[in-house]
Amino acid sequence: MSGYITEFEVYLTDHKNLSANTLEAYKRDLRYFGIFIEEQQLGDYLQISQVDAIAYVSYLKKQGKANSTIQRNVASLRTFYSYLHNKGYISHNPTLDIEAPKAERKMPNVLTLIEVEKLIAKPDLRTSIGKRDKAMIELLYATGIRVSELVSLNLSDINTNMGYIRCKNNGKSRVVPLGSLASKAVEVYIKDGRSKIVTEDEEALFVNYYGKRITRQGFWKVVKRYTEALDIRKSITPHTLRHSFALHLIQNGADIKAVQEMLGHSDVSTTQIYLEMSNSKIRNVYEKTHPRA
């Protein structure tokens, strides 16, 4: 049996230009399948039927393998058996119609409304940096823009009188509404904070201690410092406020297409996860509180 795998490995190396890690994953998946063949006394790789392939998927599930791992195993087998079929070693590919389980969709961490309000209230407004931090947090939660878009904003991209910002991402731009509280925080920062930090011409809206454009990492450190000070025991990423913005909108009845547009998602299926999170929370509340749930 190992001869077919060796030949397949040579093919992958010579024709597919795969990374060393990907090649090793193929080898590992095929070796594991070989163990299954021997345990079930199925003969060799060339004698495998569609029923055997389906049984292997069930075998992986019983072994407690993650759905993503099973997906990768099925993909490896499909590629392997496609090669064997193209070479004429087998008359048909037994894995073509095999369905792997869908990968688990990991729900993002979000902050509660109370946690968001505490985070917004934490910066010390007696300092220029405190005014900046409050403005960044307010703006990000008010608009749901990406952190990369936040740190890329220039002074010319924001209009607090009209209540909007212009975001640019991957060559595309969109206009996002800006609420009154965020507009006020930004105005205070520009007038009484930013002007005391910037010492030369700088177009960036949000700047660091040295008056230069703040980075994603810089913003992440800001949020991390405040969440630790507030003892918010969640895994916080630069995207957490964006996720919180979207979920809170959905929970308060916002149309998913409108949320998709504000987030700048090209596909509504990406936005769908917030609807799933909202429905899940509603279901949990129902099951915990309804007397006949």
Short mmCIF file of C-alpha atoms in Angstrom, two decimals:
data_model
loop_
_atom_site.label_atom_id
_atom_site.label_comp_id
_atom_site.label_asym_id
_atom_site.label_seq_id
_atom_site.Cartn_x
_atom_site.Cartn_y
_atom_site.Cartn_z
CA MET A 1 0.00 0.00 0.00
CA SER A 2 2.83 2.40 0.80
CA GLY A 3 3.92 2.37 -2.85
CA TYR A 4 0.83 4.28 -3.96
CA ILE A 5 1.32 6.86 -1.23
CA THR A 6 4.98 7.33 -2.14
CA GLU A 7 4.05 7.85 -5.78
CA PHE A 8 1.33 10.30 -4.75
CA GLU A 9 3.79 12.23 -2.58
CA VAL A 10 6.16 12.57 -5.52
CA TYR A 11 3.27 13.87 -7.63
CA LEU A 12 2.34 16.45 -5.01
CA THR A 13 5.92 17.59 -4.61
CA ASP A 14 6.60 17.87 -8.35
CA HIS A 15 3.30 19.29 -9.59
CA LYS A 16 1.38 21.00 -6.79
CA ASN A 17 4.03 23.28 -5.26
CA LEU A 18 2.67 22.68 -1.76
CA SER A 19 4.24 23.80 1.48
CA ALA A 20 6.08 21.32 3.70
CA ASN A 21 3.28 21.55 6.28
CA THR A 22 0.59 20.77 3.71
CA LEU A 23 2.55 17.80 2.37
CA GLU A 24 2.98 16.46 5.87
CA ALA A 25 -0.77 16.84 6.49
CA TYR A 26 -1.50 14.74 3.39
CA LYS A 27 0.90 12.04 4.56
CA ARG A 28 -0.53 12.03 8.07
CA ASP A 29 -4.13 11.78 6.82
CA LEU A 30 -3.33 8.91 4.47
CA ARG A 31 -1.39 7.02 7.14
CA TYR A 32 -4.35 7.36 9.48
CA PHE A 33 -6.66 6.07 6.76
CA GLY A 34 -4.28 3.15 6.26
CA ILE A 35 -4.67 2.24 9.94
CA PHE A 36 -8.45 2.24 9.49
CA ILE A 37 -8.16 -0.05 6.44
CA GLU A 38 -6.05 -2.53 8.36
CA GLU A 39 -8.28 -2.47 11.45
CA GLN A 40 -11.39 -3.08 9.34
CA GLN A 41 -9.60 -5.64 7.14
CA LEU A 42 -10.65 -3.85 3.95
CA GLY A 43 -7.72 -5.04 1.83
CA ASP A 44 -5.81 -2.08 0.45
CA TYR A 45 -6.37 1.44 -0.86
CA LEU A 46 -7.47 0.24 -4.31
CA GLN A 47 -10.30 -1.89 -2.91
CA ILE A 48 -12.05 0.88 -1.00
CA SER A 49 -15.73 1.44 -1.79
CA GLN A 50 -17.95 4.46 -1.20
CA VAL A 51 -19.49 2.65 1.78
CA ASP A 52 -16.01 2.21 3.26
CA ALA A 53 -15.29 5.94 2.79
CA ILE A 54 -18.56 6.86 4.52
CA ALA A 55 -17.70 4.47 7.35
CA TYR A 56 -14.34 6.21 7.72
CA VAL A 57 -16.04 9.58 8.28
CA SER A 58 -18.18 7.96 11.01
CA TYR A 59 -15.02 6.39 12.44
CA LEU A 60 -13.35 9.82 12.71
CA LYS A 61 -16.42 11.24 14.45
CA LYS A 62 -16.38 8.41 17.00
CA GLN A 63 -12.69 9.13 17.58
CA GLY A 64 -13.73 12.61 18.67
CA LYS A 65 -12.02 14.41 15.79
CA ALA A 66 -13.01 18.01 15.23
CA ASN A 67 -15.16 18.76 12.19
CA SER A 68 -12.32 20.81 10.68
CA THR A 69 -9.98 17.80 11.03
CA ILE A 70 -12.53 15.50 9.39
CA GLN A 71 -12.96 18.01 6.56
CA ARG A 72 -9.22 18.03 5.94
CA ASN A 73 -9.06 14.21 5.99
CA VAL A 74 -11.86 13.95 3.44
CA ALA A 75 -10.16 16.55 1.23
CA SER A 76 -6.89 14.60 1.41
CA LEU A 77 -8.62 11.36 0.43
CA ARG A 78 -10.45 13.03 -2.45
CA THR A 79 -7.19 14.34 -3.85
CA PHE A 80 -5.48 10.97 -3.38
CA TYR A 81 -8.24 8.96 -5.02
CA SER A 82 -8.59 11.48 -7.83
CA TYR A 83 -4.90 10.89 -8.55
CA LEU A 84 -5.36 7.09 -8.47
CA HIS A 85 -8.35 7.36 -10.82
CA ASN A 86 -6.52 9.63 -13.26
CA LYS A 87 -3.60 7.19 -13.30
CA GLY A 88 -5.95 4.33 -14.12
CA TYR A 89 -5.33 2.43 -10.89
CA ILE A 90 -9.05 2.48 -10.02
CA SER A 91 -12.17 2.70 -12.19
CA HIS A 92 -13.95 5.28 -10.03
CA ASN A 93 -13.26 7.66 -7.15
CA PRO A 94 -15.08 6.34 -4.06
CA THR A 95 -14.81 9.67 -2.22
CA LEU A 96 -16.49 12.00 -4.75
CA ASP A 97 -19.91 12.11 -3.07
CA ILE A 98 -18.74 11.87 0.52
CA GLU A 99 -19.95 14.76 2.68
CA ALA A 100 -17.78 15.97 5.50
CA PRO A 101 -19.43 17.69 8.49
CA LYS A 102 -19.46 21.45 8.40
CA ALA A 103 -16.76 23.13 10.43
CA GLU A 104 -17.90 24.56 13.73
CA ARG A 105 -18.55 28.26 13.48
CA LYS A 106 -16.75 29.89 16.35
CA MET A 107 -18.76 32.66 17.94
CA PRO A 108 -16.71 35.82 18.57
CA ASN A 109 -16.32 37.31 22.02
CA VAL A 110 -18.44 40.39 22.60
CA LEU A 111 -18.83 42.91 25.39
CA THR A 112 -22.13 43.52 27.12
CA LEU A 113 -23.66 47.00 26.94
CA ILE A 114 -22.66 47.60 30.57
CA GLU A 115 -19.06 46.56 29.81
CA VAL A 116 -18.97 48.89 26.80
CA GLU A 117 -20.25 51.80 28.90
CA LYS A 118 -17.63 51.11 31.58
CA LEU A 119 -14.91 50.93 28.92
CA ILE A 120 -15.99 54.24 27.40
CA ALA A 121 -16.08 55.90 30.82
CA LYS A 122 -12.64 54.64 31.90
CA PRO A 123 -10.23 57.03 30.06
CA ASP A 124 -9.03 60.01 32.10
CA LEU A 125 -10.42 63.05 30.28
CA ARG A 126 -8.03 65.33 32.15
CA THR A 127 -5.29 64.17 29.78
CA SER A 128 -4.90 64.47 26.00
CA ILE A 129 -4.33 60.71 25.67
CA GLY A 130 -7.45 60.03 27.74
CA LYS A 131 -9.50 62.21 25.39
CA ARG A 132 -8.00 60.32 22.43
CA ASP A 133 -8.76 56.93 23.94
CA LYS A 134 -12.37 57.83 24.70
CA ALA A 135 -12.84 59.16 21.16
CA MET A 136 -11.38 55.99 19.60
CA ILE A 137 -13.52 53.65 21.71
CA GLU A 138 -16.67 55.73 21.20
CA LEU A 139 -16.12 55.94 17.45
CA LEU A 140 -15.34 52.26 17.00
CA TYR A 141 -18.37 51.13 18.98
CA ALA A 142 -20.61 53.73 17.29
CA THR A 143 -19.66 52.70 13.76
CA GLY A 144 -18.43 49.11 13.89
CA ILE A 145 -15.61 49.87 11.48
CA ARG A 146 -12.54 47.66 11.36
CA VAL A 147 -9.59 48.61 13.55
CA SER A 148 -7.48 48.95 10.40
CA GLU A 149 -10.04 51.47 9.13
CA LEU A 150 -10.05 53.30 12.47
CA VAL A 151 -6.30 53.85 12.52
CA SER A 152 -6.34 54.79 8.81
CA LEU A 153 -8.79 57.66 9.31
CA ASN A 154 -7.57 61.13 8.42
CA LEU A 155 -8.96 64.43 9.68
CA SER A 156 -10.59 64.92 6.28
CA ASP A 157 -12.50 61.61 6.62
CA ILE A 158 -14.73 62.74 9.47
CA ASN A 159 -17.55 65.28 9.57
CA THR A 160 -18.94 65.61 13.09
CA ASN A 161 -21.43 68.33 12.07
CA MET A 162 -23.11 66.06 9.51
CA GLY A 163 -22.44 62.94 11.59
CA TYR A 164 -20.53 60.61 9.28
CA ILE A 165 -17.09 59.19 8.54
CA ARG A 166 -15.63 57.96 5.27
CA CYS A 167 -13.80 54.62 5.46
CA LYS A 168 -11.39 53.19 2.96
CA ASN A 169 -10.61 49.47 2.80
CA ASN A 170 -8.93 47.50 -0.02
CA GLY A 171 -9.45 50.29 -2.51
CA LYS A 172 -13.15 50.68 -1.65
CA SER A 173 -14.73 53.46 0.39
CA ARG A 174 -18.02 53.73 2.22
CA VAL A 175 -19.77 56.33 4.33
CA VAL A 176 -20.81 55.26 7.84
CA PRO A 177 -23.15 57.25 10.12
CA LEU A 178 -21.68 58.61 13.35
CA GLY A 179 -23.81 59.11 16.47
CA SER A 180 -23.95 62.28 18.53
CA LEU A 181 -22.00 60.90 21.52
CA ALA A 182 -19.14 59.68 19.33
CA SER A 183 -19.16 62.97 17.39
CA LYS A 184 -18.88 64.93 20.65
CA ALA A 185 -16.02 62.74 21.92
CA VAL A 186 -14.11 63.22 18.66
CA GLU A 187 -14.68 66.98 18.71
CA VAL A 188 -13.33 67.22 22.27
CA TYR A 189 -10.30 65.14 21.31
CA ILE A 190 -9.51 67.19 18.19
CA LYS A 191 -9.85 70.52 20.01
CA ASP A 192 -8.35 69.76 23.42
CA GLY A 193 -6.34 66.56 22.94
CA ARG A 194 -4.93 66.04 19.47
CA SER A 195 -3.81 69.66 19.13
CA LYS A 196 -1.58 69.21 22.18
CA ILE A 197 0.03 66.00 20.90
CA VAL A 198 0.70 66.78 17.24
CA THR A 199 3.75 68.98 16.77
CA GLU A 200 3.93 69.02 12.98
CA ASP A 201 1.74 68.48 9.94
CA GLU A 202 -0.01 65.13 10.40
CA GLU A 203 -3.14 64.08 8.52
CA ALA A 204 -3.96 61.10 10.79
CA LEU A 205 -7.01 61.56 13.01
CA PHE A 206 -5.71 59.39 15.85
CA VAL A 207 -2.09 59.74 16.86
CA ASN A 208 0.25 58.20 19.43
CA TYR A 209 2.31 59.87 22.17
CA TYR A 210 4.77 61.10 19.52
CA GLY A 211 2.14 62.72 17.31
CA LYS A 212 2.31 60.02 14.63
CA ARG A 213 -0.49 57.80 13.38
CA ILE A 214 -1.46 55.17 15.95
CA THR A 215 -1.15 51.52 14.87
CA ARG A 216 -3.47 48.54 15.27
CA GLN A 217 -1.15 47.21 17.96
CA GLY A 218 -1.25 50.58 19.70
CA PHE A 219 -5.04 50.54 19.79
CA TRP A 220 -5.08 46.92 21.00
CA LYS A 221 -2.81 47.91 23.90
CA VAL A 222 -5.17 50.76 24.79
CA VAL A 223 -8.23 48.48 24.96
CA LYS A 224 -6.28 45.75 26.77
CA ARG A 225 -5.08 48.20 29.43
CA TYR A 226 -8.58 49.45 30.16
CA THR A 227 -10.26 46.02 30.15
CA GLU A 228 -7.65 44.73 32.59
CA ALA A 229 -8.18 47.76 34.83
CA LEU A 230 -11.93 47.09 34.75
CA ASP A 231 -11.35 43.38 35.42
CA ILE A 232 -13.25 42.38 32.27
CA ARG A 233 -12.26 38.73 32.05
CA LYS A 234 -12.74 38.09 28.35
CA SER A 235 -10.36 37.48 25.49
CA ILE A 236 -10.25 40.94 23.96
CA THR A 237 -9.05 41.46 20.40
CA PRO A 238 -8.97 44.60 18.24
CA HIS A 239 -12.20 43.30 16.67
CA THR A 240 -14.19 42.94 19.93
CA LEU A 241 -15.90 46.34 19.76
CA ARG A 242 -16.82 45.74 16.11
CA HIS A 243 -18.45 42.43 17.05
CA SER A 244 -20.23 44.09 19.98
CA PHE A 245 -21.53 46.90 17.74
CA ALA A 246 -23.02 44.41 15.27
CA LEU A 247 -24.58 42.12 17.87
CA HIS A 248 -26.15 44.98 19.83
CA LEU A 249 -27.69 46.39 16.64
CA ILE A 250 -29.17 43.00 15.71
CA GLN A 251 -30.49 42.48 19.25
CA ASN A 252 -32.25 45.83 19.07
CA GLY A 253 -34.00 45.00 15.82
CA ALA A 254 -31.66 46.33 13.13
CA ASP A 255 -32.10 44.92 9.64
CA ILE A 256 -29.31 42.50 8.81
CA LYS A 257 -28.76 44.07 5.37
CA ALA A 258 -28.25 47.48 6.98
CA VAL A 259 -25.75 46.00 9.44
CA GLN A 260 -23.98 44.27 6.54
CA GLU A 261 -23.63 47.61 4.75
CA MET A 262 -22.31 49.40 7.83
CA LEU A 263 -19.78 46.64 8.50
CA GLY A 264 -18.68 46.61 4.87
CA HIS A 265 -19.27 42.87 4.44
CA SER A 266 -19.40 41.84 0.79
CA ASP A 267 -21.53 38.77 1.63
CA VAL A 268 -24.49 38.80 4.02
CA SER A 269 -23.56 35.29 5.18
CA THR A 270 -20.62 36.85 7.03
CA THR A 271 -23.02 39.11 8.92
CA GLN A 272 -25.36 36.18 9.62
CA ILE A 273 -23.24 35.04 12.57
CA TYR A 274 -24.52 37.98 14.66
CA LEU A 275 -28.11 36.94 13.98
CA GLU A 276 -27.20 33.40 15.07
CA MET A 277 -25.63 34.77 18.26
CA SER A 278 -28.71 36.86 18.99
CA ASN A 279 -31.07 33.93 18.42
CA SER A 280 -28.90 31.73 20.63
CA LYS A 281 -29.04 34.25 23.47
CA ILE A 282 -32.82 34.59 23.14
CA ARG A 283 -33.15 30.81 23.24
CA ASN A 284 -31.01 30.59 26.40
CA VAL A 285 -33.10 33.24 28.13
CA TYR A 286 -36.29 31.40 27.15
CA GLU A 287 -35.05 28.04 28.42
CA LYS A 288 -33.90 29.54 31.74
CA THR A 289 -36.98 31.66 32.44
CA HIS A 290 -40.05 30.11 30.81
CA PRO A 291 -41.85 27.79 33.28
CA ARG A 292 -42.73 25.29 30.55
CA ALA A 293 -39.57 25.54 28.43
#
